[in-house]
Short mmCIF file of C-alpha atoms and ligand atoms in Angstrom, two decimals:
data_model
loop_
_atom_site.label_atom_id
_atom_site.label_comp_id
_atom_site.label_asym_id
_atom_site.label_seq_id
_atom_site.Cartn_x
_atom_site.Cartn_y
_atom_site.Cartn_z
CA MET A 52 -36.47 18.59 -29.25
CA ILE A 53 -38.44 20.89 -31.51
CA HIS A 54 -42.01 19.73 -31.02
CA PHE A 55 -43.68 19.83 -34.44
CA ASN A 56 -46.15 17.04 -33.68
CA ASN A 57 -48.95 19.10 -32.19
CA ALA A 58 -51.42 17.48 -34.57
CA GLY A 59 -50.50 14.26 -32.75
CA CYS A 60 -50.43 15.69 -29.27
CA GLY A 61 -49.72 19.21 -28.03
CA LEU A 62 -47.47 19.90 -25.06
CA MET A 63 -49.49 20.22 -21.89
CA ALA A 64 -49.40 23.67 -20.36
CA ARG A 65 -48.19 23.81 -16.74
CA PRO A 66 -51.65 24.44 -15.20
CA VAL A 67 -52.90 21.33 -17.01
CA LEU A 68 -50.19 19.13 -15.58
CA GLN A 69 -50.62 20.70 -12.15
CA ALA A 70 -54.38 20.14 -12.09
CA MET A 71 -53.87 16.49 -12.94
CA LEU A 72 -51.06 15.88 -10.48
CA ASP A 73 -52.95 17.65 -7.68
CA HIS A 74 -55.96 15.45 -8.27
CA LEU A 75 -53.98 12.23 -8.40
CA HIS A 76 -52.34 13.19 -5.11
CA LEU A 77 -55.74 13.96 -3.61
CA GLU A 78 -57.12 10.61 -4.80
CA ALA A 79 -54.16 8.80 -3.26
CA ALA A 80 -54.56 10.74 -0.02
CA ILE A 81 -58.32 10.66 0.62
CA GLY A 82 -59.83 8.19 -1.89
CA GLY A 83 -61.08 8.50 -5.46
CA TYR A 84 -64.78 9.05 -4.69
CA GLU A 85 -63.99 11.49 -1.91
CA ALA A 86 -61.55 13.39 -4.15
CA HIS A 87 -64.27 13.74 -6.75
CA ALA A 88 -66.71 14.99 -4.14
CA ALA A 89 -64.15 17.59 -3.10
CA ARG A 90 -63.72 18.82 -6.68
CA THR A 91 -67.24 18.82 -8.13
CA ALA A 92 -67.15 22.49 -9.15
CA GLU A 93 -63.81 22.11 -10.91
CA THR A 94 -65.06 18.96 -12.64
CA ALA A 95 -68.19 20.76 -13.82
CA ASP A 96 -65.90 23.32 -15.39
CA PHE A 97 -65.01 20.73 -18.05
CA HIS A 98 -68.50 21.21 -19.48
CA ALA A 99 -68.70 24.92 -18.74
CA SER A 100 -65.33 25.81 -20.28
CA LEU A 101 -65.97 23.79 -23.44
CA ALA A 102 -69.43 25.31 -23.73
CA GLU A 103 -67.81 28.75 -23.63
CA LEU A 104 -65.20 27.72 -26.20
CA LEU A 105 -67.75 26.26 -28.62
CA ASN A 106 -70.59 28.75 -28.04
CA THR A 107 -73.07 26.38 -26.50
CA ARG A 108 -74.31 25.38 -23.04
CA PRO A 109 -72.68 22.96 -20.55
CA GLY A 110 -75.58 20.52 -20.94
CA ASN A 111 -74.69 20.09 -24.62
CA ILE A 112 -71.20 18.73 -23.86
CA ALA A 113 -70.23 15.14 -23.04
CA PHE A 114 -66.81 13.90 -21.96
CA ALA A 115 -65.34 10.99 -23.93
CA ALA A 116 -62.15 8.97 -23.73
CA SER A 117 -61.06 10.08 -27.22
CA ALA A 118 -62.40 11.84 -30.27
CA THR A 119 -63.07 8.44 -31.83
CA HIS A 120 -64.94 7.29 -28.74
CA ALA A 121 -67.11 10.42 -28.98
CA TYR A 122 -67.63 9.83 -32.69
CA THR A 123 -68.68 6.20 -32.40
CA LYS A 124 -71.00 7.04 -29.49
CA ALA A 125 -72.61 9.65 -31.72
CA LEU A 126 -72.97 7.18 -34.60
CA SER A 127 -74.46 4.59 -32.26
CA ALA A 128 -77.30 7.02 -31.52
CA ILE A 129 -78.48 6.96 -35.12
CA ASP A 130 -80.97 4.26 -35.97
CA PHE A 131 -79.50 3.32 -39.37
CA ARG A 132 -81.69 1.19 -41.60
CA PRO A 133 -80.68 -0.76 -44.73
CA GLY A 134 -80.52 1.62 -47.66
CA ASP A 135 -79.91 4.74 -45.54
CA THR A 136 -77.19 6.99 -46.92
CA ILE A 137 -74.21 8.49 -45.12
CA LEU A 138 -72.93 11.43 -47.14
CA THR A 139 -69.33 12.34 -46.41
CA THR A 140 -66.18 13.68 -48.06
CA ARG A 141 -63.03 12.21 -49.52
CA ASN A 142 -61.06 13.70 -46.67
CA ASP A 143 -62.90 12.43 -43.65
CA PHE A 144 -60.74 10.91 -40.94
CA VAL A 145 -59.65 7.31 -41.42
CA SER A 146 -61.41 5.91 -38.33
CA ASN A 147 -64.63 7.66 -39.35
CA GLN A 148 -64.41 6.07 -42.80
CA ILE A 149 -63.83 2.66 -41.20
CA ALA A 150 -66.84 3.26 -38.91
CA PHE A 151 -69.00 4.05 -41.96
CA LEU A 152 -67.78 0.86 -43.64
CA SER A 153 -68.61 -1.17 -40.54
CA LEU A 154 -72.11 0.35 -40.55
CA ARG A 155 -72.38 -0.67 -44.19
CA LYS A 156 -71.33 -4.21 -43.27
CA ARG A 157 -73.78 -4.47 -40.37
CA HIS A 158 -76.74 -2.34 -41.45
CA GLY A 159 -76.42 -2.12 -45.23
CA VAL A 160 -76.09 1.66 -45.32
CA LYS A 161 -74.83 3.34 -48.49
CA ILE A 162 -71.76 5.54 -48.26
CA VAL A 163 -71.58 8.43 -50.70
CA HIS A 164 -68.46 10.60 -50.99
CA ALA A 165 -68.97 14.11 -52.27
CA PRO A 166 -66.38 15.03 -54.92
CA ASP A 167 -63.62 17.52 -54.31
CA HIS A 168 -63.67 20.86 -56.04
CA PRO A 169 -61.42 20.80 -59.12
CA ASP A 170 -59.50 23.84 -57.81
CA GLY A 171 -58.13 21.76 -54.91
CA SER A 172 -59.93 23.82 -52.25
CA GLY A 173 -61.54 20.77 -50.62
CA VAL A 174 -65.01 19.35 -51.00
CA ASP A 175 -67.22 20.84 -53.70
CA VAL A 176 -70.03 22.21 -51.54
CA ASP A 177 -72.47 22.70 -54.43
CA ALA A 178 -71.97 19.10 -55.53
CA MET A 179 -72.37 17.97 -51.92
CA ALA A 180 -75.61 19.96 -51.60
CA ALA A 181 -76.91 18.34 -54.80
CA LEU A 182 -76.11 14.92 -53.28
CA MET A 183 -78.00 15.95 -50.13
CA ARG A 184 -81.08 16.70 -52.20
CA ALA A 185 -80.72 13.53 -54.30
CA HIS A 186 -80.09 11.08 -51.43
CA ARG A 187 -81.69 12.73 -48.39
CA PRO A 188 -78.91 11.15 -46.29
CA ARG A 189 -79.59 9.88 -42.79
CA LEU A 190 -76.28 11.51 -41.84
CA VAL A 191 -73.98 14.12 -43.34
CA ALA A 192 -70.43 13.89 -41.96
CA ALA A 193 -67.46 16.18 -42.54
CA THR A 194 -64.02 16.50 -40.99
CA HIS A 195 -63.01 20.14 -40.49
CA VAL A 196 -59.24 19.57 -40.85
CA PRO A 197 -58.19 16.05 -41.79
CA THR A 198 -55.26 14.32 -40.14
CA ASN A 199 -53.53 13.73 -43.47
CA SER A 200 -53.14 17.33 -44.63
CA GLY A 201 -53.71 20.96 -43.68
CA LEU A 202 -56.86 21.24 -45.77
CA VAL A 203 -59.61 23.26 -44.04
CA GLN A 204 -63.01 22.06 -45.17
CA PRO A 205 -65.91 24.54 -45.48
CA VAL A 206 -67.89 22.98 -42.63
CA ALA A 207 -70.12 26.02 -42.06
CA GLU A 208 -71.14 26.14 -45.73
CA ILE A 209 -72.01 22.43 -45.58
CA GLY A 210 -73.90 23.14 -42.37
CA ARG A 211 -76.05 25.80 -44.01
CA HIS A 212 -77.30 23.22 -46.51
CA CYS A 213 -77.90 20.68 -43.75
CA ARG A 214 -79.98 23.17 -41.79
CA GLU A 215 -81.94 24.17 -44.88
CA LEU A 216 -82.73 20.52 -45.63
CA ASP A 217 -83.02 19.50 -41.96
CA LEU A 218 -80.33 16.81 -42.22
CA LEU A 219 -78.39 15.39 -39.30
CA TYR A 220 -74.85 16.78 -39.44
CA LEU A 221 -71.79 15.39 -37.63
CA VAL A 222 -68.50 17.32 -37.68
CA ASP A 223 -65.08 15.99 -36.70
CA ALA A 224 -63.24 19.04 -35.36
CA CYS A 225 -60.37 17.10 -33.81
CA GLN A 226 -57.63 19.10 -35.54
CA SER A 227 -59.39 22.46 -35.57
CA VAL A 228 -60.49 22.93 -31.95
CA GLY A 229 -57.69 24.82 -30.22
CA GLN A 230 -56.28 26.01 -33.53
CA TYR A 231 -59.25 28.08 -34.76
CA PRO A 232 -62.37 29.49 -33.14
CA VAL A 233 -64.96 26.72 -33.51
CA ASP A 234 -68.56 27.85 -33.06
CA VAL A 235 -71.17 25.11 -33.23
CA GLU A 236 -73.95 27.61 -34.01
CA GLU A 237 -72.01 29.09 -36.90
CA ILE A 238 -71.21 25.61 -38.24
CA GLY A 239 -74.83 24.51 -37.85
CA CYS A 240 -73.88 21.01 -36.77
CA ASP A 241 -75.92 18.59 -34.68
CA LEU A 242 -72.95 16.71 -33.34
CA LEU A 243 -69.27 17.65 -33.11
CA THR A 244 -66.33 15.70 -31.79
CA ALA A 245 -62.72 16.45 -30.85
CA THR A 246 -59.94 15.51 -28.49
CA CYS A 247 -58.36 17.75 -25.87
CA ARG A 248 -54.82 16.47 -26.42
CA LYS A 249 -53.92 18.17 -29.71
CA PHE A 250 -54.18 21.93 -30.24
CA LEU A 251 -55.96 22.37 -26.91
CA ARG A 252 -52.85 21.06 -25.13
CA GLY A 253 -54.80 18.82 -22.78
CA PRO A 254 -53.97 15.29 -21.66
CA ARG A 255 -54.08 12.08 -23.64
CA GLY A 256 -57.10 9.83 -23.17
CA SER A 257 -59.59 12.66 -23.53
CA GLY A 258 -62.22 13.83 -25.96
CA PHE A 259 -65.68 15.30 -26.09
CA LEU A 260 -68.93 15.33 -27.96
CA TYR A 261 -71.16 18.34 -28.57
CA VAL A 262 -74.82 17.37 -28.90
CA SER A 263 -77.32 19.94 -30.13
CA ASP A 264 -80.66 20.62 -28.47
CA ARG A 265 -82.28 19.31 -31.67
CA VAL A 266 -80.61 15.92 -31.20
CA LEU A 267 -81.40 15.78 -27.49
CA ALA A 268 -85.04 16.75 -28.06
CA ALA A 269 -85.38 14.14 -30.81
CA GLY A 270 -84.49 11.53 -28.19
CA HIS A 271 -81.27 10.27 -29.75
CA GLU A 272 -79.33 8.17 -27.27
CA PRO A 273 -76.21 5.99 -27.60
CA LEU A 274 -76.73 2.28 -28.10
CA HIS A 275 -75.07 1.37 -24.81
CA ILE A 276 -76.38 3.83 -22.27
CA ASP A 277 -75.49 3.39 -18.61
CA MET A 278 -76.62 4.49 -15.16
CA HIS A 279 -75.04 7.92 -15.69
CA GLY A 280 -76.78 8.49 -19.02
CA ALA A 281 -80.13 7.10 -17.93
CA ARG A 282 -82.27 6.49 -14.84
CA TRP A 283 -83.59 2.96 -14.29
CA VAL A 284 -87.01 4.18 -13.22
CA ALA A 285 -88.87 0.86 -13.18
CA PRO A 286 -87.77 -2.78 -13.54
CA GLY A 287 -88.58 -2.78 -17.24
CA TYR A 288 -87.88 0.84 -18.09
CA TYR A 289 -85.11 3.42 -18.21
CA ARG A 290 -85.27 7.11 -19.03
CA PRO A 291 -82.32 8.89 -20.68
CA VAL A 292 -81.22 12.06 -18.91
CA ASP A 293 -82.09 15.33 -20.63
CA THR A 294 -78.55 16.54 -21.27
CA ALA A 295 -75.59 15.34 -23.31
CA ALA A 296 -74.54 13.41 -20.18
CA ARG A 297 -76.65 10.75 -21.86
CA PHE A 298 -73.55 10.09 -24.00
CA GLU A 299 -71.16 9.81 -21.06
CA GLU A 300 -70.38 6.89 -18.81
CA TRP A 301 -70.54 6.72 -15.08
CA GLU A 302 -66.81 6.19 -14.58
CA PHE A 303 -64.61 9.20 -15.31
CA PRO A 304 -60.84 9.62 -15.22
CA TYR A 305 -61.24 12.69 -13.00
CA ALA A 306 -57.61 13.81 -13.15
CA THR A 307 -57.89 13.80 -16.95
CA VAL A 308 -61.19 15.66 -16.88
CA LEU A 309 -59.69 18.32 -14.62
CA GLY A 310 -56.63 18.53 -16.87
CA CYS A 311 -58.93 19.10 -19.85
CA ALA A 312 -60.84 21.84 -18.03
CA ALA A 313 -57.54 23.55 -17.21
CA ALA A 314 -56.47 23.22 -20.87
CA VAL A 315 -59.68 24.77 -22.17
CA ARG A 316 -59.49 27.63 -19.65
CA TYR A 317 -55.89 28.17 -20.75
CA ALA A 318 -56.91 28.21 -24.43
CA LEU A 319 -59.65 30.73 -23.65
CA ARG A 320 -57.10 32.96 -21.91
CA VAL A 321 -54.65 32.74 -24.81
CA GLY A 322 -57.58 33.47 -27.12
CA PRO A 323 -58.71 31.31 -30.04
CA ARG A 324 -58.45 34.25 -32.46
CA ALA A 325 -54.87 34.99 -31.48
CA VAL A 326 -53.99 31.31 -31.87
CA ALA A 327 -55.67 31.22 -35.28
CA ARG A 328 -53.55 34.16 -36.41
CA ARG A 329 -50.24 32.74 -35.23
CA THR A 330 -50.37 28.96 -35.55
CA PRO A 331 -51.33 28.55 -39.25
CA ALA A 332 -48.97 31.47 -40.07
CA LEU A 333 -46.01 29.61 -38.55
CA ALA A 334 -47.00 26.59 -40.61
CA ALA A 335 -47.26 28.73 -43.77
CA ARG A 336 -43.71 29.97 -43.20
CA LEU A 337 -42.55 26.36 -42.96
CA ARG A 338 -44.61 25.25 -45.98
CA ASP A 339 -43.19 28.03 -48.13
CA GLN A 340 -39.62 27.08 -47.25
CA LEU A 341 -40.24 23.39 -47.87
CA ALA A 342 -41.98 24.05 -51.19
CA ALA A 343 -38.84 25.79 -52.44
CA LEU A 344 -36.65 22.69 -51.82
CA PRO A 345 -35.73 20.45 -54.75
CA GLY A 346 -37.20 16.95 -54.34
CA VAL A 347 -39.83 18.13 -51.83
CA ARG A 348 -43.53 18.35 -52.72
CA THR A 349 -45.88 20.00 -50.24
CA LEU A 350 -49.33 18.46 -50.26
CA ASP A 351 -51.72 20.76 -48.41
CA GLY A 352 -54.63 21.99 -50.49
CA GLY A 353 -56.93 24.94 -50.01
CA PRO A 354 -56.44 28.69 -49.95
CA ALA A 355 -55.42 28.92 -46.27
CA PRO A 356 -54.22 25.58 -44.89
CA ALA A 357 -54.09 24.81 -41.18
CA ALA A 358 -50.96 24.12 -39.14
CA LEU A 359 -50.51 20.64 -40.55
CA VAL A 360 -47.70 20.78 -43.08
CA THR A 361 -47.48 17.61 -45.15
CA PHE A 362 -44.95 16.81 -47.81
CA ALA A 363 -43.43 14.04 -49.89
CA ILE A 364 -39.69 13.83 -50.39
CA GLU A 365 -37.86 12.05 -53.17
CA GLY A 366 -35.28 9.38 -52.47
CA TRP A 367 -36.35 8.47 -48.95
CA GLN A 368 -38.40 5.71 -47.35
CA ALA A 369 -40.84 6.76 -44.63
CA ARG A 370 -39.27 5.39 -41.46
CA PRO A 371 -35.63 6.24 -42.18
CA PHE A 372 -36.71 9.76 -43.08
CA LYS A 373 -38.58 10.26 -39.83
CA ALA A 374 -35.71 8.67 -37.91
CA ALA A 375 -33.31 11.13 -39.55
CA LEU A 376 -35.50 14.02 -38.38
CA ASP A 377 -35.75 12.48 -34.89
CA ALA A 378 -31.97 12.36 -34.82
CA ARG A 379 -31.91 16.09 -35.62
CA GLY A 380 -34.19 16.83 -32.69
CA VAL A 381 -37.44 17.33 -34.62
CA ASN A 382 -40.69 15.68 -33.55
CA SER A 383 -42.86 14.81 -36.55
CA ALA A 384 -45.40 12.20 -37.69
CA LEU A 385 -45.84 9.92 -40.67
CA SER A 386 -49.07 9.46 -42.61
CA TYR A 387 -49.54 6.44 -44.86
CA ARG A 388 -51.88 5.63 -47.74
CA GLU A 389 -54.06 3.62 -45.38
CA PHE A 390 -54.78 6.80 -43.38
CA ALA A 391 -56.10 8.60 -46.47
CA GLN A 392 -57.07 6.21 -49.25
CA TYR A 393 -58.77 8.85 -51.41
CA ASP A 394 -56.51 11.82 -50.74
CA PHE A 395 -53.21 9.98 -51.13
CA ALA A 396 -54.42 8.22 -54.27
CA ASP A 397 -55.32 11.63 -55.73
CA LYS A 398 -51.91 12.98 -54.74
CA ASP A 399 -50.19 9.79 -55.87
CA VAL A 400 -48.23 9.32 -52.64
CA GLU A 401 -47.80 6.24 -50.45
CA TRP A 402 -46.74 8.24 -47.42
CA CYS A 403 -45.90 11.74 -46.32
CA LEU A 404 -44.34 13.45 -43.36
CA ARG A 405 -46.44 15.78 -41.22
CA LEU A 406 -44.99 18.71 -39.31
CA SER A 407 -47.42 20.58 -37.08
CA PRO A 408 -46.21 23.63 -35.13
CA HIS A 409 -48.24 25.41 -32.45
CA TYR A 410 -48.24 29.00 -31.24
CA TYR A 411 -45.48 28.34 -28.72
CA ASN A 412 -43.07 27.31 -31.44
CA THR A 413 -40.85 30.04 -32.83
CA GLU A 414 -39.87 31.34 -36.24
CA ASP A 415 -36.31 30.21 -35.46
CA GLU A 416 -37.56 26.68 -34.90
CA VAL A 417 -39.44 26.81 -38.20
CA ASP A 418 -36.25 27.87 -39.98
CA ALA A 419 -34.20 25.18 -38.21
CA VAL A 420 -36.69 22.47 -39.22
CA ALA A 421 -36.74 23.70 -42.82
CA ALA A 422 -32.92 23.60 -42.78
CA ALA A 423 -32.96 20.03 -41.45
CA VAL A 424 -35.33 18.95 -44.25
CA ALA A 425 -33.14 20.77 -46.79
CA GLU A 426 -30.11 18.88 -45.52
CA LEU A 427 -31.95 15.56 -45.80
CA ALA A 428 -33.27 16.41 -49.26
CA GLY A 429 -29.65 17.01 -50.28
CA LEU A 430 -28.63 13.65 -48.85
CA ALA A 431 -31.40 11.78 -50.69
CA GLY A 432 -29.99 8.78 -52.52
CA SER A 433 -26.49 9.13 -51.05
CA THR A 434 -26.67 7.77 -47.51
CA ARG A 435 -29.50 5.28 -47.23
C1 PLP B 200 -59.17 14.63 -37.89
C2 PLP B 200 -59.06 13.63 -36.78
N1 PLP B 200 -60.18 13.07 -36.31
C3 PLP B 200 -60.15 12.17 -35.33
C4 PLP B 200 -58.96 11.79 -34.75
C5 PLP B 200 -58.99 10.74 -33.70
O1 PLP B 200 -58.74 11.25 -32.44
P1 PLP B 200 -58.55 10.26 -31.23
O2 PLP B 200 -57.21 9.63 -31.41
O3 PLP B 200 -58.65 11.12 -30.01
O4 PLP B 200 -59.63 9.24 -31.28
C6 PLP B 200 -57.77 12.35 -35.19
C7 PLP B 200 -56.49 11.94 -34.60
O5 PLP B 200 -55.43 12.17 -35.11
C8 PLP B 200 -57.82 13.31 -36.24
O6 PLP B 200 -56.72 13.87 -36.71
#
């Protein structure tokens, strides 16, 4: 198979798999609690390695079971009141948008979407800043690279306005961590979420939350805090811990945590800048070839899209098209209108196919995948 579904899940590097297998063997041999006790330093490296990757401190990192888990934990720490505004973009991730809608249903918050820039480069930051001043939102939320296209949103520019106006800022960096250098200080965010399983090449069932010192000092805590995140210091009183561990739970999948630490160390060795040079460039090569095919429309906006190549193809239905690529040995993913209500309405598509290479893919693979799509574009209307 040619694995072009790294935006779904990257291939685990060998040290990642080894770290996980070793720990599972150790748990089976000596017991889960005892295995953890024997690997406390390695486990702590989950926080230390991510802190290094994101330019923060270990105490600002919390493990989570997924990016969405991290995101909803972060949202649960905000004391939304009726009439509060959440300011977001038209390209924020589907589950984030659903979470905002559920907050609207339960707490009566207002959801405001900043408009996109007419030049197709993503959110219009000036318009978003004007909305910040007009609404004084309780939360500003932006997704760095959405799941439904290769668009790279100007999260640091948004962050500068948030810092200037002292607004709480939550960034979804699920598709950008591991693909680009992501620096929480440069972005100016208060909270940032991602998974380890995509461009970081870690295991499934993992994610993390960055929590700024500002948020910790302000006393934000998740709605359901447990004995790991807080101390029960008196029968009627608990005290949250000082660090982002406040957002974690007591039970950890330690093999997964160790696999994540190995993945982050691996990414640091490969070098985020080197990855950022190669991975989007491979995608650009693919995008250029696809854009030249009759019946194919590439859909990624912005001056320098990420390694998520999305396109519509005439004469095919979604599932048969993906199945035809599967049959040609190409891993890909489908996105539907319900993943991107605003973006796909703007682009007037019901679905698209997403191809997402990573640095370990080759130029030859890119050319082979483009040839497979060219073949299928030629077959459109004749075989299905
Ligand atoms: C931009 C973005 N945010 C969040 C998520 C959700 O990640 P998870 O499945 O780990 O909850 C995804 C997953 O595809 C994503 O692409």
